[in-house]
Amino acid sequence: MHSARRTRLLYGICIFANLGLLAAAGLAASGPLAGWPTSALLVCLLLAFSASTLGLVRLFAIPKAVSTTLSAALRQFEPFAQRSALGLSLVDLHGRVRYINPALARLVGEDKPQDAVGRRISVYYPEAQQRRLDEEMLPCLVEHGHWEGEFELLCGAHARVPVEEQAFLLRDGRGLPRLIVSIYHDLREQRRTEQQLGDEQALHEQLVGILPGIYCVVDESGRLRRWNANLERYTACTADELSGHLLADLFEPEDGAEITATLNRALSTGHAEVDTALTQRDGSRVPFQFSAHRAILGGRIHLLCFALDTAERSRADARLRMLGGVFEHSREAILVTDAGNRIVAVNPAFTTLTGYQPEDVLGHDPGLLSSGTTPPALYHGMWHELHRKGHWEGEIWDRRKDGSLYPKWLSIDVVRDASGEVSHHIACFHDLSERKEAEDRIRHLAHHDALTGLPNRRAFVARLAEALSAARIQGRPLALMQIDIDRFKRINDICGPAVGDQLLVELSLRAADCVHGRGAVARLGGDEFAVLVAGAHPAEEVEELADTLLQRLRAPCLVGGEVFELTASIGLSRYPEDGDDAAVLLRHAETAVQHAKAQGRNRLQRFALGLDATSALALLQENRLREALRAGRLLLHYQPLIDLDSGEVRRVEALVRWNDPVEGLIPPERFIPLAEECGLIDAIGAWVVDEALRQLAEWHRQGLDWLKMAVNLSARQLESRELPQSITEALERHGLRPSHLELEITESAALRDPENAAQVLTRLNGMGVALALDDFGTGYSSLSHLKLLPVASLKMDRSFVRGIDSDPEDAAICAATIALAHELRLNVVAEGVENAGQLDKLKRLGCDLVQGFHFSHPLEADRLAALLGGGARPWLNGEAAAS
């Protein structure tokens, strides 16, 4: 490349000299250079091109022939200039183009050379390079008379052409500068060649870098000239130490002699190999398979040497055998596809799960397993994640060979080769059928009454809320009935629970049959039932249904050979007349049914404002609660949570109490609903968080720095987008870390606004605050929404724990809940543990933490601190509760 540049420079000097001769001839014939005719200027141009295209000899022969006129010379050399591959321009001192040849016109995108005449030459240079013309080229021309450098020329609106430019300054007889002559050499082909050479060099270096074992090049004398990094690694030598070193000297004398002999054989025969060993600095010997190959590099004989670590290969073979064993004996189905997504391998578990033999699927697309029910968007998202992250996992449905559908959990990983290209996909999956069945059973048990099979209170409340939402949108009424069986407790006490249960089953069947097609029936608990009548049913029709229920329920029941005649009382509330909220309608229906009982039972009572004897009391309680908040009459008690493995208290739960001067300590279930209704819950919730963290910081200063705090969040607090910021400020105010705090939420609270709740909880989780799902199993769709919430713990509701040692249904729910939570890598907390039988059952089921009266009632801060600081840990045997 440099010799080519020197040649072009020589050409330029010759051109410059000849143009000077022609300029002198022009001056002698026509006066000053400024008066040159166009033909004389063009002669200079043609002579420059003749020098670059025809050679020095021909160029120097021309002045001898120019004895007549410049016009004759122009006619003689114009054809050579027109055909020249080099571009050429003549520019005056004002930067205006006087001439360009066709080659330059093509470089700058002009259709005709004459189109450029009169334009400023700078328009063919990018803006940044125009400054180089003024700051670099022109000063050099004035001082030295010539200049050369590399530029880019604009070819059209966007394209750029790299060129090497040589410029010469022509002066007149008085030495004044007149014209700039520039020669342009297109560098595009040269750049492409350089790029290709660079790519080939980079590819060679990458190839050398990824070669296994040792690679090196030695000359005829056996001295090292090139090598890869593995040689430095195996020998523990630096590059300086290896350069020019005899390859054989890196080995022990006996091994080195074998290497020398092998190199000599390769020089003679072209190839030789030997099994040898390299002794490392720690004295260990690494076995190698060494080979040498004769090659001509740079016109000289060299030897390309390769040494493969046979011990490493043996380890790799062993690892492959181990992986093959894992593949064959894995209980997970494994499927491997190539880069074209064709199945190349399946394991026995795949055949067991799908029913397909290897010969049925090899070479096929995995789509043959598709159930046909999976949305295309899921597959699109799957491939997008695989391309972006190299991994995807999720739940899909597939089809077995026998046509049956089944759910599976699928995990796919992308395998890439050394160059980064996709070579294979590995898919692992397992059947989710049993888990789905367990989830369905748990969901049914969690939302249905175990005795009657009717929806339970939680499910009914959720359905009522949905019906209210639809009624608001459609502008339709809605009716709610609460049914109480009159004097049912007396039958239970006299005849026993078994008879009572049979009666409840019979009554539930009658109610469901009576309401069928017109509404929904639920068991609220004990002897309480509820009926929801949604849609455009007139009030008369609803009351007629209530009368029918009364008649059906008081019909004689035959149970255990005995005839029982029962009656029922029904309370009725309607939307929108009696309220627009589920809790209000339920409360008003309960008020009505109590009034029906007070009026003699066995009757229907519709709610009226006059019946709500508690409304005035509720208003009074609201005012008292506001005053209690202002006067600081709220306080916190703390109940410990015990780890079943260690018996230690890991954290405590803060529980708010209202210390009323009249009624004494009021539990939260009596005033928290009121606080939510009247809008005080935000202020109370903020106070609870701040006070709990203040007390925790105080305990830490007393030496209980291992203790963490659990605080309940209300639905209203969860709706606030400022909650994460207020939690952060409270933690900072008391000098605590986010990991010291756990926030407990109920699923019903999270589902009031799922999208906002997910955002708030995700922010809290990202801060490091732990999250727990409280009252798990009592929500309407706990399992379906559990995966959306970033929780670390589940708290089983006390209603399930209460009967765990006596009720098989409760035990089944607890066992399934604990198993499912552990499969999802969540901790399980059982609340409401009141006796040793419940504790023993929870231990055997693998529950993680427990709390309840068996260990300790909620205590004041100083009493709990005294227990925690006492040194003994009698928590699992119930001694702390006694203290």
CSV table of C-alpha atoms in Angstrom, one decimal, residues 711-873:
chain,number,residue,atom,x,y,z
A,711,VAL,CA,-47.9,-5.6,60.3
A,712,ASN,CA,-51.3,-6.0,58.7
A,713,LEU,CA,-52.3,-3.8,55.8
A,714,SER,CA,-55.9,-2.9,55.0
A,715,ALA,CA,-57.4,-2.8,51.6
A,716,ARG,CA,-57.5,1.0,51.6
A,717,GLN,CA,-53.8,1.2,52.4
A,718,LEU,CA,-53.0,-1.1,49.5
A,719,GLU,CA,-54.9,1.1,47.1
A,720,SER,CA,-52.5,4.0,47.8
A,721,ARG,CA,-49.6,4.3,45.3
A,722,GLU,CA,-47.7,6.3,48.0
A,723,LEU,CA,-47.6,3.3,50.4
A,724,PRO,CA,-44.0,2.3,49.4
A,725,GLN,CA,-42.8,5.8,50.0
A,726,SER,CA,-44.5,6.1,53.4
A,727,ILE,CA,-43.0,2.7,54.4
A,728,THR,CA,-39.6,3.8,53.3
A,729,GLU,CA,-39.9,7.0,55.3
A,730,ALA,CA,-41.0,5.1,58.4
A,731,LEU,CA,-38.1,2.6,58.2
A,732,GLU,CA,-35.6,5.5,57.7
A,733,ARG,CA,-37.2,7.4,60.6
A,734,HIS,CA,-36.5,4.6,63.0
A,735,GLY,CA,-33.2,3.4,61.5
A,736,LEU,CA,-34.4,0.0,60.3
A,737,ARG,CA,-33.8,-2.0,57.2
A,738,PRO,CA,-36.7,-3.1,54.9
A,739,SER,CA,-35.8,-6.8,55.7
A,740,HIS,CA,-36.9,-6.1,59.3
A,741,LEU,CA,-40.5,-5.6,58.2
A,742,GLU,CA,-43.1,-8.1,56.9
A,743,LEU,CA,-46.5,-6.8,55.6
A,744,GLU,CA,-49.5,-9.0,55.7
A,745,ILE,CA,-52.3,-8.6,53.2
A,746,THR,CA,-55.5,-10.5,52.5
A,747,GLU,CA,-56.3,-11.7,49.0
A,748,SER,CA,-59.6,-9.9,49.0
A,749,ALA,CA,-57.8,-6.7,49.6
A,750,ALA,CA,-55.4,-7.3,46.8
A,751,LEU,CA,-58.3,-8.2,44.4
A,752,ARG,CA,-60.2,-4.9,44.9
A,753,ASP,CA,-57.8,-3.4,42.3
A,754,PRO,CA,-55.5,-6.2,41.1
A,755,GLU,CA,-53.4,-4.1,38.7
A,756,ASN,CA,-52.7,-1.3,41.2
A,757,ALA,CA,-52.1,-3.9,44.0
A,758,ALA,CA,-49.6,-5.8,41.9
A,759,GLN,CA,-47.7,-2.6,41.2
A,760,VAL,CA,-47.6,-1.5,44.8
A,761,LEU,CA,-46.6,-5.0,46.1
A,762,THR,CA,-43.9,-5.4,43.5
A,763,ARG,CA,-42.4,-2.1,44.6
A,764,LEU,CA,-42.5,-3.1,48.2
A,765,ASN,CA,-40.9,-6.5,47.4
A,766,GLY,CA,-38.2,-4.8,45.3
A,767,MET,CA,-37.4,-2.6,48.4
A,768,GLY,CA,-36.7,-5.8,50.4
A,769,VAL,CA,-39.9,-5.8,52.5
A,770,ALA,CA,-41.3,-9.3,53.0
A,771,LEU,CA,-44.9,-10.0,52.0
A,772,ALA,CA,-47.3,-12.5,53.5
A,773,LEU,CA,-50.8,-13.6,52.2
A,774,ASP,CA,-53.1,-13.6,55.3
A,775,ASP,CA,-56.2,-15.8,55.7
A,776,PHE,CA,-55.1,-18.0,52.8
A,777,GLY,CA,-57.8,-20.4,51.6
A,778,THR,CA,-60.7,-18.1,52.5
A,779,GLY,CA,-60.5,-15.9,49.4
A,780,TYR,CA,-62.6,-16.6,46.3
A,781,SER,CA,-59.8,-17.3,44.0
A,782,SER,CA,-56.7,-17.7,46.1
A,783,LEU,CA,-54.9,-20.2,43.9
A,784,SER,CA,-55.5,-18.4,40.6
A,785,HIS,CA,-54.2,-15.1,41.9
A,786,LEU,CA,-51.4,-16.4,44.1
A,787,LYS,CA,-48.9,-16.5,41.3
A,788,LEU,CA,-49.6,-12.8,40.6
A,789,LEU,CA,-48.6,-11.7,44.1
A,790,PRO,CA,-44.9,-11.5,45.1
A,791,VAL,CA,-45.4,-13.0,48.5
A,792,ALA,CA,-42.9,-15.1,50.5
A,793,SER,CA,-45.3,-16.6,53.1
A,794,LEU,CA,-48.9,-18.0,53.3
A,795,LYS,CA,-50.9,-17.7,56.6
A,796,MET,CA,-53.5,-20.5,56.9
A,797,ASP,CA,-56.7,-19.2,58.3
A,798,ARG,CA,-57.5,-20.2,61.8
A,799,SER,CA,-60.8,-21.7,60.6
A,800,PHE,CA,-58.9,-24.5,59.0
A,801,VAL,CA,-56.4,-24.9,61.8
A,802,ARG,CA,-59.1,-25.1,64.4
A,803,GLY,CA,-60.3,-28.6,63.2
A,804,ILE,CA,-57.0,-29.9,61.9
A,805,ASP,CA,-56.8,-32.6,64.7
A,806,SER,CA,-60.4,-33.6,64.6
A,807,ASP,CA,-61.9,-32.8,61.2
A,808,PRO,CA,-60.6,-34.8,58.2
A,809,GLU,CA,-61.7,-32.0,55.8
A,810,ASP,CA,-59.8,-29.3,57.7
A,811,ALA,CA,-56.7,-31.6,57.9
A,812,ALA,CA,-56.9,-32.3,54.1
A,813,ILE,CA,-57.1,-28.6,53.4
A,814,CYS,CA,-54.1,-27.8,55.6
A,815,ALA,CA,-52.0,-30.7,54.2
A,816,ALA,CA,-52.7,-29.7,50.6
A,817,THR,CA,-52.1,-26.0,51.4
A,818,ILE,CA,-48.7,-26.8,53.0
A,819,ALA,CA,-47.7,-29.1,50.1
A,820,LEU,CA,-48.7,-26.6,47.5
A,821,ALA,CA,-46.9,-23.7,49.2
A,822,HIS,CA,-43.7,-25.7,49.6
A,823,GLU,CA,-43.8,-26.6,45.9
A,824,LEU,CA,-44.1,-22.9,45.2
A,825,ARG,CA,-41.1,-22.2,47.6
A,826,LEU,CA,-43.3,-20.4,50.1
A,827,ASN,CA,-43.3,-20.5,53.9
A,828,VAL,CA,-46.4,-21.5,55.7
A,829,VAL,CA,-47.6,-19.9,58.9
A,830,ALA,CA,-50.5,-21.5,60.8
A,831,GLU,CA,-52.5,-19.0,63.0
A,832,GLY,CA,-54.9,-19.9,65.7
A,833,VAL,CA,-53.0,-22.8,67.2
A,834,GLU,CA,-54.6,-23.4,70.6
A,835,ASN,CA,-53.6,-26.9,71.7
A,836,ALA,CA,-50.9,-29.5,71.5
A,837,GLY,CA,-52.9,-31.8,69.2
A,838,GLN,CA,-53.0,-29.0,66.5
A,839,LEU,CA,-49.3,-28.3,67.0
A,840,ASP,CA,-48.4,-32.0,66.6
A,841,LYS,CA,-50.4,-32.3,63.4
A,842,LEU,CA,-48.9,-29.2,62.0
A,843,LYS,CA,-45.4,-30.4,62.8
A,844,ARG,CA,-46.0,-33.7,60.9
A,845,LEU,CA,-47.4,-31.8,57.9
A,846,GLY,CA,-44.2,-29.8,57.7
A,847,CYS,CA,-45.6,-26.3,58.6
A,848,ASP,CA,-42.9,-23.7,59.0
A,849,LEU,CA,-44.2,-21.2,61.6
A,850,VAL,CA,-47.1,-21.1,64.1
A,851,GLN,CA,-48.8,-18.6,66.3
A,852,GLY,CA,-51.7,-18.8,68.7
A,853,PHE,CA,-52.9,-18.9,72.3
A,854,HIS,CA,-51.1,-22.2,72.8
A,855,PHE,CA,-47.9,-20.2,72.9
A,856,SER,CA,-48.9,-16.7,73.9
A,857,HIS,CA,-51.8,-14.3,73.8
A,858,PRO,CA,-51.0,-10.9,72.3
A,859,LEU,CA,-49.0,-9.1,74.9
A,860,GLU,CA,-47.9,-5.6,75.7
A,861,ALA,CA,-44.4,-4.6,74.5
A,862,ASP,CA,-42.7,-4.8,77.9
A,863,ARG,CA,-44.2,-8.2,78.8
A,864,LEU,CA,-43.2,-9.7,75.5
A,865,ALA,CA,-39.7,-8.2,75.8
A,866,ALA,CA,-39.3,-9.8,79.3
A,867,LEU,CA,-40.2,-13.2,77.8
A,868,LEU,CA,-37.9,-12.8,74.8
A,869,GLY,CA,-35.0,-11.6,76.9
A,870,GLY,CA,-35.3,-14.3,79.6
A,871,GLY,CA,-32.9,-16.6,77.9
A,872,ALA,CA,-35.2,-19.7,77.9
A,873,ARG,CA,-37.2,-20.7,74.9
